[in-house]
mmCIF file of C-alpha atoms in Angstrom:
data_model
loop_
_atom_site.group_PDB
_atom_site.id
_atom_site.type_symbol
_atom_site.label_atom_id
_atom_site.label_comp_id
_atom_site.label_asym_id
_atom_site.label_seq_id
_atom_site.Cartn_x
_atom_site.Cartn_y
_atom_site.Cartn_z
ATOM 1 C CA UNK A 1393 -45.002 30.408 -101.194
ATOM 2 C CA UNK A 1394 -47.726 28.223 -99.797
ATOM 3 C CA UNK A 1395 -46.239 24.358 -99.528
ATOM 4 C CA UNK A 1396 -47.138 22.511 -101.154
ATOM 5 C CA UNK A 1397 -47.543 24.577 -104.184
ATOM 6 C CA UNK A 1398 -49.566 22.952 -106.387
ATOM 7 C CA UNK A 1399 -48.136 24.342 -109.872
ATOM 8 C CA UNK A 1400 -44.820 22.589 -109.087
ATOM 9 C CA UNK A 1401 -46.177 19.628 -107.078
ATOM 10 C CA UNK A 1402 -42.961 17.121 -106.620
ATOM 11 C CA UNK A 1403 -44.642 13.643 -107.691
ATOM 12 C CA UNK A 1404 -41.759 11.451 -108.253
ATOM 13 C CA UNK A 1405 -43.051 8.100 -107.497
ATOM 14 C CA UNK A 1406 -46.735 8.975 -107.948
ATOM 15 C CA UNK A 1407 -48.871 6.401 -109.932
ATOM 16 C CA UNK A 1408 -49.529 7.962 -113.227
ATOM 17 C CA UNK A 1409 -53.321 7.426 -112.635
ATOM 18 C CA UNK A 1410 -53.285 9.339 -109.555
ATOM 19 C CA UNK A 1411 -50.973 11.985 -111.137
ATOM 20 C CA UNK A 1412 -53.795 12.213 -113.643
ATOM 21 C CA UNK A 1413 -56.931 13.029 -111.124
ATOM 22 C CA UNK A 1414 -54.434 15.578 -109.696
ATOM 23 C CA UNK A 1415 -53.114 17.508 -112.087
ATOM 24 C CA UNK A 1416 -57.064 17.128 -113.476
ATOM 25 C CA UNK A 1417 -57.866 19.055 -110.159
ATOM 26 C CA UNK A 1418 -54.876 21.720 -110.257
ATOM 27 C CA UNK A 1419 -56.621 22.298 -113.622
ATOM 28 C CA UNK A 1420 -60.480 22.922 -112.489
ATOM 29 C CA UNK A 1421 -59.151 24.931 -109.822
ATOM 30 C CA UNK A 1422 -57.030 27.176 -112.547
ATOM 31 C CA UNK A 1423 -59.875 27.773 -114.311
ATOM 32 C CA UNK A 1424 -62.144 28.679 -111.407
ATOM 33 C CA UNK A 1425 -63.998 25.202 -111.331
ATOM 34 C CA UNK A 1426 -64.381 25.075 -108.024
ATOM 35 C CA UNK A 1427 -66.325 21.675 -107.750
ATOM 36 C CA UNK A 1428 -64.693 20.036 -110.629
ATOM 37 C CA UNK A 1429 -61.308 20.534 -108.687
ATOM 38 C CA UNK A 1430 -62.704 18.734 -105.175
ATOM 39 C CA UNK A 1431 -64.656 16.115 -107.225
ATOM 40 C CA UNK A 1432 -60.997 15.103 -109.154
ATOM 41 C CA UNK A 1433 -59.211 15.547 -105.640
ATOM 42 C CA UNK A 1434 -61.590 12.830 -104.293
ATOM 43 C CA UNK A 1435 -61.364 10.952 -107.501
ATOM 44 C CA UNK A 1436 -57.122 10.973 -106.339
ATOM 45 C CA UNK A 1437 -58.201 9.325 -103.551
ATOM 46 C CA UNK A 1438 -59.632 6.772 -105.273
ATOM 47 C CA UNK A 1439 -56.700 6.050 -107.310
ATOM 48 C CA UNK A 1440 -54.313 6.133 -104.063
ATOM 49 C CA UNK A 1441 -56.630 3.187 -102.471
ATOM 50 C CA UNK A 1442 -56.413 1.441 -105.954
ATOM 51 C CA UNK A 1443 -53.261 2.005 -106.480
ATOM 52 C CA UNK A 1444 -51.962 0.633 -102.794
ATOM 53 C CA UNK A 1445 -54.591 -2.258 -102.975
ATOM 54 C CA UNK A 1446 -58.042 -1.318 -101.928
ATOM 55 C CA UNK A 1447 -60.590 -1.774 -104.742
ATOM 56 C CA UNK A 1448 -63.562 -2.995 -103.262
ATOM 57 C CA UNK A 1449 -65.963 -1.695 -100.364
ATOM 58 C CA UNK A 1450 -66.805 2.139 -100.284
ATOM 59 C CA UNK A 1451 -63.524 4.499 -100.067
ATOM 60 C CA UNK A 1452 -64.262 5.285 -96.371
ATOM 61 C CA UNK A 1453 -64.094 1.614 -95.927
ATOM 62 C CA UNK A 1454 -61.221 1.057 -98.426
ATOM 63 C CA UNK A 1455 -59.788 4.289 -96.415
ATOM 64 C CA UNK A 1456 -60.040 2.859 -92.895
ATOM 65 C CA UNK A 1457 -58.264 -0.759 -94.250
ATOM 66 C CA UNK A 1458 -55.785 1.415 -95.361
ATOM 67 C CA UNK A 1459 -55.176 3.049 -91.679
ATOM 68 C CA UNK A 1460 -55.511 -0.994 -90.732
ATOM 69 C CA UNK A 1461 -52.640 -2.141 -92.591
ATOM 70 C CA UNK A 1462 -50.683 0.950 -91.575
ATOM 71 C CA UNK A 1463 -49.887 2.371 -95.185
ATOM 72 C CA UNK A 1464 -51.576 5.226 -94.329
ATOM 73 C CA UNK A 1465 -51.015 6.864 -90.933
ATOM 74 C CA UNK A 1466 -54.217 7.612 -88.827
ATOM 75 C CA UNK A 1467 -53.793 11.801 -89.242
ATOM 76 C CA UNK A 1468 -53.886 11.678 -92.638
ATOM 77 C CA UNK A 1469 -56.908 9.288 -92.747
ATOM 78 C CA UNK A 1470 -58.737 12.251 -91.158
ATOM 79 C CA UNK A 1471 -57.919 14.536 -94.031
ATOM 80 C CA UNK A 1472 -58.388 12.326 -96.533
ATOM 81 C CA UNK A 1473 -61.889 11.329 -95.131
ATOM 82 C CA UNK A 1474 -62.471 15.406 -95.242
ATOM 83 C CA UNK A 1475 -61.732 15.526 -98.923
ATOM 84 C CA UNK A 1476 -63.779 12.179 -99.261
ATOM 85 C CA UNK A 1477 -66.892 14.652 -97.980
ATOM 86 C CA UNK A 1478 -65.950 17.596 -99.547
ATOM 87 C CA UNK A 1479 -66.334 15.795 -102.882
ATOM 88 C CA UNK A 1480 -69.109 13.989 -102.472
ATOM 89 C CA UNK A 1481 -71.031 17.209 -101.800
ATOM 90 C CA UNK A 1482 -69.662 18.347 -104.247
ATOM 91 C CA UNK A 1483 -70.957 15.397 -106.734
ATOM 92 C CA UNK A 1484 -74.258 15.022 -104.934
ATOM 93 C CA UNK A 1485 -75.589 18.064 -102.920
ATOM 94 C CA UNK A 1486 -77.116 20.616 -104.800
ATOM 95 C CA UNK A 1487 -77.113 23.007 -102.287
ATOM 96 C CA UNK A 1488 -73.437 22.836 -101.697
ATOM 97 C CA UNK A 1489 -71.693 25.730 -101.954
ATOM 98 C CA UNK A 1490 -67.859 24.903 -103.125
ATOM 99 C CA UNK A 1491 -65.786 28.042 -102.900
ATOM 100 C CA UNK A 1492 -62.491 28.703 -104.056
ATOM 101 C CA UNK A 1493 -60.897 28.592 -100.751
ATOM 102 C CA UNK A 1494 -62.411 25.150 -99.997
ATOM 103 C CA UNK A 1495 -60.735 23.408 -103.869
ATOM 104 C CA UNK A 1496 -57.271 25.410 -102.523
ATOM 105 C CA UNK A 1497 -57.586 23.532 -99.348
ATOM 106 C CA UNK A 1498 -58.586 20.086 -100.796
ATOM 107 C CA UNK A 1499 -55.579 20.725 -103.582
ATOM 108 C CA UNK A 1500 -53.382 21.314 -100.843
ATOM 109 C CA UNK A 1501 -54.275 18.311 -98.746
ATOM 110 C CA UNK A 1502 -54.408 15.685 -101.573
ATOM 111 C CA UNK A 1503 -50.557 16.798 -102.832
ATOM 112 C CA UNK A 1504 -49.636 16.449 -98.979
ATOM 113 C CA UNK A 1505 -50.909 13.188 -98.793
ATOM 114 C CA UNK A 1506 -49.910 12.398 -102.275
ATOM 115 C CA UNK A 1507 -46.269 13.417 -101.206
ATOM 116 C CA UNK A 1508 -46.057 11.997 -98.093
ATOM 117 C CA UNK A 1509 -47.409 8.380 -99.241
ATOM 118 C CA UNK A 1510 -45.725 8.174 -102.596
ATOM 119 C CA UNK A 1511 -42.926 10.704 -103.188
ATOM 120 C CA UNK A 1512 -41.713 10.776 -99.500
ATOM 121 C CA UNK A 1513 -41.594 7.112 -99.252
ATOM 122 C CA UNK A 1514 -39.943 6.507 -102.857
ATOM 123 C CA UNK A 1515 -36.743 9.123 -101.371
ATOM 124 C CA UNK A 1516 -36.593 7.502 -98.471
ATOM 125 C CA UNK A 1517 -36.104 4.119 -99.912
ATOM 126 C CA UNK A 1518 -33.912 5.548 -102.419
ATOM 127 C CA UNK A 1519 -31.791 7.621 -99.594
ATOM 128 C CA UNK A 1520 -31.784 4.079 -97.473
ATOM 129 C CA UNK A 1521 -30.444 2.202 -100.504
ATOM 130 C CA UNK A 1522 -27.648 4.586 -101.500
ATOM 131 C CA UNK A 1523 -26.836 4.746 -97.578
ATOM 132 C CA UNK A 1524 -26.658 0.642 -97.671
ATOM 133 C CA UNK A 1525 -24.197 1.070 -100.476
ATOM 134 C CA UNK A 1526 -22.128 3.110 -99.332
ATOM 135 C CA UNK A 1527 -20.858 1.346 -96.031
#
């Protein structure tokens, strides 16, 4: 099994609007929409900046606060600006050629970031909070 595999992607604690975009992608790429899926895994990006508090300025800018106020770590920013790219050729260059292993790729990266900003985060406050209580 590849991991993360995107037909049981673990979202607890991801914002329904980014679940959305996502499971929108894992969708496209199901049916062999190859640009669909990268376009919705850059629209997930979207709602991840929305949903952590960056709604204005261009995503690479709303991206690069993120890094700035540390709720995104600097390694991930790099991906994330890759998928940014990815699906904006994908929206806007006619030439560009999306293949199959380029949406598997994006899918992958945009449920690792999804998991490691939202689902990671929400266990390990839950798994700090139960270890609180019990001492």
């Amino acid at each position: 099994m590849l991991y993360p595999d995107h037909d049981v992607f673990p979202g607890k604690g991801v914002p329904e609007t980014v679940r959305r975009a996502q499971q929108d992608a894992v969708r496209s790429y199901a049916a062999g929409l190859y640009e669909p899926c990268v376009i919705m895994c850059r629209k997930c990006i979207e709602a991840m900046c929305h949903e952590l508090g960056e709604t204005k300025g261009s995503l690479h800018k709303r991206l690069l606060a993120l890094r700035d106020q540390q709720k995104i770590d600097s390694k991930l920013i790099i991906w994330l600006d890759g998928l940014r790219t990815i699906g904006n050729d994908a929206a806007h260059d006619l030439d560009a050629q999306i293949d199959k292993s380029d949406a598997l790729d994006s899918l992958h990266f945009v449920e690792a970031v999804l998991m490691y900003v939202f689902s990671l985060n929400t266990r390990y406050d839950e798994f700090q909070s139960r270890r609180a209580r019990s001492k």
